Amino acid sequence: MNKVFNRKPSPLLGVFMLAVMITLAACGGVTSTTNAVSQSSPAKAVAVTVPNTAGQVVKATEIVKQKTPVVGTGSTNTNTQAATTATATSADAAGAEGGLAGSGDEPTKVYTDQNGQFSFQYPGSWGKTTQPGETIRLTGRDEFISIAVTTTNLSALDFAKADAAGLTAVSPGYKGSALQAYKVAGTNGAMVAYTWQAGPSPVTGKTVPSSANRYYIPGPGGKLAIFTYSSPTNNYDPAGADDFANAFKWLK
C-alpha cells in the first residue's frame, strides 16, 4: 500500500506570499497616484527670474523636465526646472567687455577719456575717485587703476627714473623693485613693481598692505600715460595687472 504524506504549508511561504501581495498593492497605489497627479495637475509655463553667471537678471518662461543625478546613489530623479529662454536685461550689459585675468569673474567696462585721448578696461562695479594730478582713477574694494597723462620729451624709461621720487612720496612704506624697460600696450615702455601701505580702507578704515605695478606707456605727439594698478598684496595678481595695462589704447 502506498502511503500518502500530508505536508502542512510552510509558514515562510505564507509570509512570502503576503509580502508579494503588499508589494503589488503598493506599486499599484504609486502608479495610480502618479497618474492622478499627472492628469489633474499638468505642468504649466511659469515666469520666474534667476541670476546668470554675470550677476545680471534673466527671465525664464519655459518649464522643462531634466534628469539630474542623485548624489551618492548613482540613480536619477526627474526634476522640473526653469529653462532660461530670455537674454540678460541688466542695463550694464551693453558696457561689459568680458573678464580680464585681473578682474576675476566680474565683467569689465570700457572707459573712454572725455577728450577722446585713450580708453581702457576696468571692473564694472568700480567708481570714480580721481585725485589731483590724475586724469582718471577708478576704485574698487581696496584696489584701483589710476592714469595720469603728461607730455614729455623724455623716453618712457628716463621719465620713470625722474618719477621715482614722486612715487615714493605718495606711497607710504614704499619698497620697489628695479625699474625696467617693459613692452606694454603694444609699445616699448617701462614698468616698476612695488609694495606699499594703502589706506585707509573704505571698508575697514585701516591701512592695507598692497602691491602695485606702475606702467609708463608712450603715446602720439610726446604723450605719456602713467598707468598704475594696485590691490591688496594677499590676492595680488601681477599677470592680471599686465592684462589691464595691455588693454590700454591710445585713441589720438
PDB file of C-alpha atoms in Angstrom:
ATOM      1  CA  MET A   1       0.000   0.000   0.000  1.00  0.00           C
ATOM      2  CA  ASN A   2       1.243   3.369  -0.915  1.00  0.00           C
ATOM      3  CA  LYS A   3       1.289   5.880   1.908  1.00  0.00           C
ATOM      4  CA  VAL A   4       0.140   9.432   1.339  1.00  0.00           C
ATOM      5  CA  PHE A   5       2.046  12.097   3.267  1.00  0.00           C
ATOM      6  CA  ASN A   6       0.045  15.172   4.168  1.00  0.00           C
ATOM      7  CA  ARG A   7       2.569  18.112   4.339  1.00  0.00           C
ATOM      8  CA  LYS A   8       1.493  21.279   6.038  1.00  0.00           C
ATOM      9  CA  PRO A   9       2.239  24.525   4.158  1.00  0.00           C
ATOM     10  CA  SER A  10       5.430  26.183   5.381  1.00  0.00           C
ATOM     11  CA  PRO A  11       4.861  29.344   7.470  1.00  0.00           C
ATOM     12  CA  LEU A  12       7.630  31.005   5.443  1.00  0.00           C
ATOM     13  CA  LEU A  13       5.624  30.502   2.255  1.00  0.00           C
ATOM     14  CA  GLY A  14       2.715  32.362   3.750  1.00  0.00           C
ATOM     15  CA  VAL A  15       4.898  35.250   4.795  1.00  0.00           C
ATOM     16  CA  PHE A  16       6.444  35.390   1.326  1.00  0.00           C
ATOM     17  CA  MET A  17       3.057  35.453  -0.412  1.00  0.00           C
ATOM     18  CA  LEU A  18       1.837  38.170   1.931  1.00  0.00           C
ATOM     19  CA  ALA A  19       4.904  40.284   1.179  1.00  0.00           C
ATOM     20  CA  VAL A  20       4.346  39.875  -2.564  1.00  0.00           C
ATOM     21  CA  MET A  21       0.718  40.946  -2.241  1.00  0.00           C
ATOM     22  CA  ILE A  22       1.642  44.014  -0.179  1.00  0.00           C
ATOM     23  CA  THR A  23       4.350  44.975  -2.685  1.00  0.00           C
ATOM     24  CA  LEU A  24       1.983  44.638  -5.650  1.00  0.00           C
ATOM     25  CA  ALA A  25      -0.631  46.678  -3.869  1.00  0.00           C
ATOM     26  CA  ALA A  26       1.900  49.344  -3.017  1.00  0.00           C
ATOM     27  CA  CYS A  27       3.165  49.546  -6.601  1.00  0.00           C
ATOM     28  CA  GLY A  28      -0.332  49.837  -7.896  1.00  0.00           C
ATOM     29  CA  GLY A  29      -1.013  52.644  -5.445  1.00  0.00           C
ATOM     30  CA  VAL A  30       2.010  54.605  -6.548  1.00  0.00           C
ATOM     31  CA  THR A  31       1.096  54.133 -10.206  1.00  0.00           C
ATOM     32  CA  SER A  32      -2.469  55.270  -9.758  1.00  0.00           C
ATOM     33  CA  THR A  33      -1.435  58.212  -7.585  1.00  0.00           C
ATOM     34  CA  THR A  34       1.155  59.292 -10.142  1.00  0.00           C
ATOM     35  CA  ASN A  35      -1.369  59.053 -12.946  1.00  0.00           C
ATOM     36  CA  ALA A  36      -3.874  61.043 -10.957  1.00  0.00           C
ATOM     37  CA  VAL A  37      -1.409  63.830 -10.348  1.00  0.00           C
ATOM     38  CA  SER A  38      -0.263  63.963 -13.958  1.00  0.00           C
ATOM     39  CA  GLN A  39      -3.838  64.107 -15.206  1.00  0.00           C
ATOM     40  CA  SER A  40      -5.144  66.695 -12.759  1.00  0.00           C
ATOM     41  CA  SER A  41      -2.022  68.875 -12.491  1.00  0.00           C
ATOM     42  CA  PRO A  42      -0.319  69.220 -15.885  1.00  0.00           C
ATOM     43  CA  ALA A  43       2.905  71.289 -15.944  1.00  0.00           C
ATOM     44  CA  LYS A  44       2.341  74.927 -16.846  1.00  0.00           C
ATOM     45  CA  ALA A  45       4.763  77.621 -18.027  1.00  0.00           C
ATOM     46  CA  VAL A  46       5.675  79.924 -15.145  1.00  0.00           C
ATOM     47  CA  ALA A  47       7.557  83.227 -15.336  1.00  0.00           C
ATOM     48  CA  VAL A  48      10.482  83.478 -12.909  1.00  0.00           C
ATOM     49  CA  THR A  49      13.727  85.450 -12.671  1.00  0.00           C
ATOM     50  CA  VAL A  50      17.138  83.977 -11.978  1.00  0.00           C
ATOM     51  CA  PRO A  51      20.660  85.472 -11.921  1.00  0.00           C
ATOM     52  CA  ASN A  52      23.061  84.449 -14.658  1.00  0.00           C
ATOM     53  CA  THR A  53      26.819  83.966 -14.173  1.00  0.00           C
ATOM     54  CA  ALA A  54      27.460  87.685 -14.630  1.00  0.00           C
ATOM     55  CA  GLY A  55      25.054  88.629 -11.828  1.00  0.00           C
ATOM     56  CA  GLN A  56      22.543  90.001 -14.358  1.00  0.00           C
ATOM     57  CA  VAL A  57      18.839  89.185 -14.181  1.00  0.00           C
ATOM     58  CA  VAL A  58      17.351  86.958 -16.820  1.00  0.00           C
ATOM     59  CA  LYS A  59      13.749  85.811 -17.282  1.00  0.00           C
ATOM     60  CA  ALA A  60      12.712  82.206 -17.563  1.00  0.00           C
ATOM     61  CA  THR A  61       9.329  81.383 -19.047  1.00  0.00           C
ATOM     62  CA  GLU A  62       9.545  77.735 -20.005  1.00  0.00           C
ATOM     63  CA  ILE A  63       9.273  74.682 -17.765  1.00  0.00           C
ATOM     64  CA  VAL A  64      11.251  71.607 -18.796  1.00  0.00           C
ATOM     65  CA  LYS A  65      11.927  68.204 -17.236  1.00  0.00           C
ATOM     66  CA  GLN A  66      15.536  67.256 -16.743  1.00  0.00           C
ATOM     67  CA  LYS A  67      17.085  64.172 -15.190  1.00  0.00           C
ATOM     68  CA  THR A  68      19.676  65.010 -12.558  1.00  0.00           C
ATOM     69  CA  PRO A  69      21.888  62.593 -10.628  1.00  0.00           C
ATOM     70  CA  VAL A  70      21.095  61.849  -7.005  1.00  0.00           C
ATOM     71  CA  VAL A  71      24.342  62.287  -5.119  1.00  0.00           C
ATOM     72  CA  GLY A  72      25.686  59.070  -3.620  1.00  0.00           C
ATOM     73  CA  THR A  73      23.182  56.702  -5.242  1.00  0.00           C
ATOM     74  CA  GLY A  74      24.049  56.628  -8.941  1.00  0.00           C
ATOM     75  CA  SER A  75      20.315  56.836  -9.767  1.00  0.00           C
ATOM     76  CA  THR A  76      18.354  59.712 -11.250  1.00  0.00           C
ATOM     77  CA  ASN A  77      15.418  61.814 -10.228  1.00  0.00           C
ATOM     78  CA  THR A  78      13.221  63.757 -12.605  1.00  0.00           C
ATOM     79  CA  ASN A  79      13.092  67.394 -11.518  1.00  0.00           C
ATOM     80  CA  THR A  80      11.116  70.212 -13.078  1.00  0.00           C
ATOM     81  CA  GLN A  81      13.416  73.164 -13.691  1.00  0.00           C
ATOM     82  CA  ALA A  82      13.062  76.590 -15.262  1.00  0.00           C
ATOM     83  CA  ALA A  83      14.730  76.934 -18.656  1.00  0.00           C
ATOM     84  CA  THR A  84      16.252  80.355 -19.230  1.00  0.00           C
ATOM     85  CA  THR A  85      14.788  81.498 -22.514  1.00  0.00           C
ATOM     86  CA  ALA A  86      15.402  85.241 -22.391  1.00  0.00           C
ATOM     87  CA  THR A  87      18.601  87.266 -22.645  1.00  0.00           C
ATOM     88  CA  ALA A  88      20.124  89.473 -19.941  1.00  0.00           C
ATOM     89  CA  THR A  89      18.140  92.598 -19.073  1.00  0.00           C
ATOM     90  CA  SER A  90      20.727  94.444 -16.968  1.00  0.00           C
ATOM     91  CA  ALA A  91      21.346  97.992 -18.122  1.00  0.00           C
ATOM     92  CA  ASP A  92      25.077  97.429 -17.641  1.00  0.00           C
ATOM     93  CA  ALA A  93      25.200  94.556 -20.128  1.00  0.00           C
ATOM     94  CA  ALA A  94      25.978  96.876 -23.028  1.00  0.00           C
ATOM     95  CA  GLY A  95      29.136  98.119 -21.313  1.00  0.00           C
ATOM     96  CA  ALA A  96      30.538  94.688 -20.441  1.00  0.00           C
ATOM     97  CA  GLU A  97      33.522  93.517 -22.449  1.00  0.00           C
ATOM     98  CA  GLY A  98      34.199  90.154 -20.805  1.00  0.00           C
ATOM     99  CA  GLY A  99      36.508  89.389 -17.910  1.00  0.00           C
ATOM    100  CA  LEU A 100      40.217  90.085 -17.791  1.00  0.00           C
ATOM    101  CA  ALA A 101      42.555  87.958 -15.706  1.00  0.00           C
ATOM    102  CA  GLY A 102      42.814  90.667 -13.070  1.00  0.00           C
ATOM    103  CA  SER A 103      39.078  91.064 -12.628  1.00  0.00           C
ATOM    104  CA  GLY A 104      38.138  87.563 -11.635  1.00  0.00           C
ATOM    105  CA  ASP A 105      34.571  86.730 -12.728  1.00  0.00           C
ATOM    106  CA  GLU A 106      33.406  90.320 -12.780  1.00  0.00           C
ATOM    107  CA  PRO A 107      32.630  91.680 -16.261  1.00  0.00           C
ATOM    108  CA  THR A 108      34.582  94.726 -17.349  1.00  0.00           C
ATOM    109  CA  LYS A 109      33.556  98.019 -18.886  1.00  0.00           C
ATOM    110  CA  VAL A 110      35.446 100.296 -21.254  1.00  0.00           C
ATOM    111  CA  TYR A 111      36.298 103.776 -20.028  1.00  0.00           C
ATOM    112  CA  THR A 112      36.974 106.385 -22.719  1.00  0.00           C
ATOM    113  CA  ASP A 113      38.645 109.636 -21.739  1.00  0.00           C
ATOM    114  CA  GLN A 114      36.335 112.650 -22.034  1.00  0.00           C
ATOM    115  CA  ASN A 115      38.764 114.205 -24.514  1.00  0.00           C
ATOM    116  CA  GLY A 116      38.910 111.027 -26.574  1.00  0.00           C
ATOM    117  CA  GLN A 117      42.630 110.533 -25.926  1.00  0.00           C
ATOM    118  CA  PHE A 118      42.589 106.952 -24.648  1.00  0.00           C
ATOM    119  CA  SER A 119      40.480 104.039 -23.423  1.00  0.00           C
ATOM    120  CA  PHE A 120      40.989 101.122 -21.042  1.00  0.00           C
ATOM    121  CA  GLN A 121      39.033  98.388 -19.312  1.00  0.00           C
ATOM    122  CA  TYR A 122      38.076  98.181 -15.640  1.00  0.00           C
ATOM    123  CA  PRO A 123      35.799  96.041 -13.410  1.00  0.00           C
ATOM    124  CA  GLY A 124      32.224  97.182 -13.911  1.00  0.00           C
ATOM    125  CA  SER A 125      31.405  97.791 -10.236  1.00  0.00           C
ATOM    126  CA  TRP A 126      34.242 100.302  -9.686  1.00  0.00           C
ATOM    127  CA  GLY A 127      33.587 104.026  -9.271  1.00  0.00           C
ATOM    128  CA  LYS A 128      35.481 107.255  -9.970  1.00  0.00           C
ATOM    129  CA  THR A 129      37.730 108.617  -7.214  1.00  0.00           C
ATOM    130  CA  THR A 130      40.049 110.835  -9.267  1.00  0.00           C
ATOM    131  CA  GLN A 131      42.688 112.677  -7.234  1.00  0.00           C
ATOM    132  CA  PRO A 132      44.672 115.867  -8.024  1.00  0.00           C
ATOM    133  CA  GLY A 133      47.290 115.291 -10.712  1.00  0.00           C
ATOM    134  CA  GLU A 134      45.429 112.294 -12.197  1.00  0.00           C
ATOM    135  CA  THR A 135      43.440 112.156 -15.400  1.00  0.00           C
ATOM    136  CA  ILE A 136      41.210 109.373 -14.027  1.00  0.00           C
ATOM    137  CA  ARG A 137      41.126 106.976 -11.080  1.00  0.00           C
ATOM    138  CA  LEU A 138      38.629 104.124 -10.738  1.00  0.00           C
ATOM    139  CA  THR A 139      38.430 102.310  -7.419  1.00  0.00           C
ATOM    140  CA  GLY A 140      37.013  99.036  -6.140  1.00  0.00           C
ATOM    141  CA  ARG A 141      37.378  97.418  -2.732  1.00  0.00           C
ATOM    142  CA  ASP A 142      40.931  98.391  -1.655  1.00  0.00           C
ATOM    143  CA  GLU A 143      42.142  98.380  -5.277  1.00  0.00           C
ATOM    144  CA  PHE A 144      42.344 100.923  -8.050  1.00  0.00           C
ATOM    145  CA  ILE A 145      43.524 101.851 -11.536  1.00  0.00           C
ATOM    146  CA  SER A 146      44.982 105.332 -11.873  1.00  0.00           C
ATOM    147  CA  ILE A 147      46.004 107.073 -15.107  1.00  0.00           C
ATOM    148  CA  ALA A 148      47.813 110.373 -15.490  1.00  0.00           C
ATOM    149  CA  VAL A 149      48.615 111.747 -18.952  1.00  0.00           C
ATOM    150  CA  THR A 150      51.526 114.104 -19.484  1.00  0.00           C
ATOM    151  CA  THR A 151      53.639 115.377 -22.386  1.00  0.00           C
ATOM    152  CA  THR A 152      57.404 114.913 -22.314  1.00  0.00           C
ATOM    153  CA  ASN A 153      60.499 114.785 -24.486  1.00  0.00           C
ATOM    154  CA  LEU A 154      61.962 112.007 -22.308  1.00  0.00           C
ATOM    155  CA  SER A 155      61.806 108.322 -23.131  1.00  0.00           C
ATOM    156  CA  ALA A 156      59.465 106.218 -21.003  1.00  0.00           C
ATOM    157  CA  LEU A 157      62.405 104.772 -19.080  1.00  0.00           C
ATOM    158  CA  ASP A 158      64.031 108.165 -18.393  1.00  0.00           C
ATOM    159  CA  PHE A 159      60.713 109.680 -17.330  1.00  0.00           C
ATOM    160  CA  ALA A 160      60.135 106.728 -14.979  1.00  0.00           C
ATOM    161  CA  LYS A 161      63.521 107.381 -13.349  1.00  0.00           C
ATOM    162  CA  ALA A 162      62.557 111.010 -12.781  1.00  0.00           C
ATOM    163  CA  ASP A 163      59.151 109.928 -11.441  1.00  0.00           C
ATOM    164  CA  ALA A 164      60.635 107.620  -8.782  1.00  0.00           C
ATOM    165  CA  ALA A 165      60.920 110.302  -6.087  1.00  0.00           C
ATOM    166  CA  GLY A 166      57.326 111.418  -6.550  1.00  0.00           C
ATOM    167  CA  LEU A 167      56.058 107.839  -6.467  1.00  0.00           C
ATOM    168  CA  THR A 168      57.892 107.169  -3.210  1.00  0.00           C
ATOM    169  CA  ALA A 169      56.448 110.312  -1.651  1.00  0.00           C
ATOM    170  CA  VAL A 170      52.821 109.315  -2.298  1.00  0.00           C
ATOM    171  CA  SER A 171      53.276 105.621  -1.375  1.00  0.00           C
ATOM    172  CA  PRO A 172      53.740 105.130   2.410  1.00  0.00           C
ATOM    173  CA  GLY A 173      56.035 102.177   3.181  1.00  0.00           C
ATOM    174  CA  TYR A 174      57.239 102.105  -0.446  1.00  0.00           C
ATOM    175  CA  LYS A 175      59.522  99.202  -1.400  1.00  0.00           C
ATOM    176  CA  GLY A 176      60.200  98.952  -5.111  1.00  0.00           C
ATOM    177  CA  SER A 177      61.884  96.515  -7.445  1.00  0.00           C
ATOM    178  CA  ALA A 178      64.329  97.666 -10.121  1.00  0.00           C
ATOM    179  CA  LEU A 179      62.816  99.850 -12.810  1.00  0.00           C
ATOM    180  CA  GLN A 180      62.831  98.057 -16.157  1.00  0.00           C
ATOM    181  CA  ALA A 181      62.138  98.655 -19.814  1.00  0.00           C
ATOM    182  CA  TYR A 182      58.845  96.919 -20.486  1.00  0.00           C
ATOM    183  CA  LYS A 183      56.714  96.178 -23.545  1.00  0.00           C
ATOM    184  CA  VAL A 184      53.175  97.231 -22.648  1.00  0.00           C
ATOM    185  CA  ALA A 185      50.023  98.053 -24.630  1.00  0.00           C
ATOM    186  CA  GLY A 186      51.840  97.180 -27.835  1.00  0.00           C
ATOM    187  CA  THR A 187      54.689  99.651 -27.355  1.00  0.00           C
ATOM    188  CA  ASN A 188      58.079  99.925 -25.671  1.00  0.00           C
ATOM    189  CA  GLY A 189      57.507 101.462 -22.267  1.00  0.00           C
ATOM    190  CA  ALA A 190      58.732 100.993 -18.717  1.00  0.00           C
ATOM    191  CA  MET A 191      57.430  99.420 -15.502  1.00  0.00           C
ATOM    192  CA  VAL A 192      58.208  99.336 -11.796  1.00  0.00           C
ATOM    193  CA  ALA A 193      56.643  96.877  -9.322  1.00  0.00           C
ATOM    194  CA  TYR A 194      56.392  97.869  -5.671  1.00  0.00           C
ATOM    195  CA  THR A 195      54.674  97.259  -2.350  1.00  0.00           C
ATOM    196  CA  TRP A 196      53.213  99.923  -0.081  1.00  0.00           C
ATOM    197  CA  GLN A 197      50.685 100.609   2.676  1.00  0.00           C
ATOM    198  CA  ALA A 198      47.459 101.817   1.069  1.00  0.00           C
ATOM    199  CA  GLY A 199      44.677 103.318   3.058  1.00  0.00           C
ATOM    200  CA  PRO A 200      42.651 103.920   4.871  1.00  0.00           C
ATOM    201  CA  SER A 201      40.428 101.161   3.515  1.00  0.00           C
ATOM    202  CA  PRO A 202      36.904 102.385   2.674  1.00  0.00           C
ATOM    203  CA  VAL A 203      35.655  99.118   4.193  1.00  0.00           C
ATOM    204  CA  THR A 204      37.703  98.706   7.389  1.00  0.00           C
ATOM    205  CA  GLY A 205      39.228 102.156   7.842  1.00  0.00           C
ATOM    206  CA  LYS A 206      42.660 100.541   8.279  1.00  0.00           C
ATOM    207  CA  THR A 207      45.795 100.610   6.144  1.00  0.00           C
ATOM    208  CA  VAL A 208      46.028  97.790   3.600  1.00  0.00           C
ATOM    209  CA  PRO A 209      49.343  96.091   2.683  1.00  0.00           C
ATOM    210  CA  SER A 210      49.242  96.438  -1.091  1.00  0.00           C
ATOM    211  CA  SER A 211      51.203  95.621  -4.221  1.00  0.00           C
ATOM    212  CA  ALA A 212      51.228  97.617  -7.435  1.00  0.00           C
ATOM    213  CA  ASN A 213      52.601  97.825 -10.966  1.00  0.00           C
ATOM    214  CA  ARG A 214      53.221 101.278 -12.430  1.00  0.00           C
ATOM    215  CA  TYR A 215      53.497 101.382 -16.218  1.00  0.00           C
ATOM    216  CA  TYR A 216      54.797 104.181 -18.425  1.00  0.00           C
ATOM    217  CA  ILE A 217      53.109 103.994 -21.849  1.00  0.00           C
ATOM    218  CA  PRO A 218      54.345 106.287 -24.694  1.00  0.00           C
ATOM    219  CA  GLY A 219      51.738 107.801 -26.988  1.00  0.00           C
ATOM    220  CA  PRO A 220      51.474 110.074 -30.042  1.00  0.00           C
ATOM    221  CA  GLY A 221      52.892 113.606 -30.021  1.00  0.00           C
ATOM    222  CA  GLY A 222      55.115 113.065 -26.984  1.00  0.00           C
ATOM    223  CA  LYS A 223      52.257 111.952 -24.742  1.00  0.00           C
ATOM    224  CA  LEU A 224      52.958 109.523 -21.912  1.00  0.00           C
ATOM    225  CA  ALA A 225      50.382 107.649 -19.842  1.00  0.00           C
ATOM    226  CA  ILE A 226      51.337 106.713 -16.271  1.00  0.00           C
ATOM    227  CA  PHE A 227      49.144 103.677 -15.588  1.00  0.00           C
ATOM    228  CA  THR A 228      49.062 102.321 -12.016  1.00  0.00           C
ATOM    229  CA  TYR A 229      47.244  99.193 -10.859  1.00  0.00           C
ATOM    230  CA  SER A 230      47.185  98.422  -7.112  1.00  0.00           C
ATOM    231  CA  SER A 231      45.403  95.814  -4.972  1.00  0.00           C
ATOM    232  CA  PRO A 232      45.887  94.087  -1.590  1.00  0.00           C
ATOM    233  CA  THR A 233      49.069  92.013  -1.500  1.00  0.00           C
ATOM    234  CA  ASN A 234      47.338  88.869  -0.201  1.00  0.00           C
ATOM    235  CA  ASN A 235      45.492  88.412  -3.518  1.00  0.00           C
ATOM    236  CA  TYR A 236      47.644  90.439  -5.900  1.00  0.00           C
ATOM    237  CA  ASP A 237      47.923  89.079  -9.447  1.00  0.00           C
ATOM    238  CA  PRO A 238      50.826  90.557 -11.482  1.00  0.00           C
ATOM    239  CA  ALA A 239      49.551  88.859 -14.652  1.00  0.00           C
ATOM    240  CA  GLY A 240      46.162  90.475 -14.079  1.00  0.00           C
ATOM    241  CA  ALA A 241      47.852  93.856 -13.698  1.00  0.00           C
ATOM    242  CA  ASP A 242      49.564  93.282 -17.061  1.00  0.00           C
ATOM    243  CA  ASP A 243      46.217  92.382 -18.622  1.00  0.00           C
ATOM    244  CA  PHE A 244      44.664  95.687 -17.538  1.00  0.00           C
ATOM    245  CA  ALA A 245      47.690  97.687 -18.723  1.00  0.00           C
ATOM    246  CA  ASN A 246      47.777  95.871 -22.069  1.00  0.00           C
ATOM    247  CA  ALA A 247      44.097  96.731 -22.628  1.00  0.00           C
ATOM    248  CA  PHE A 248      45.024 100.446 -22.569  1.00  0.00           C
ATOM    249  CA  LYS A 249      44.678 102.084 -26.013  1.00  0.00           C
ATOM    250  CA  TRP A 250      45.733 105.448 -27.321  1.00  0.00           C
ATOM    251  CA  LEU A 251      42.944 106.878 -29.479  1.00  0.00           C
ATOM    252  CA  LYS A 252      44.671 110.066 -30.614  1.00  0.00           C
TER     253      LYS A 252
END
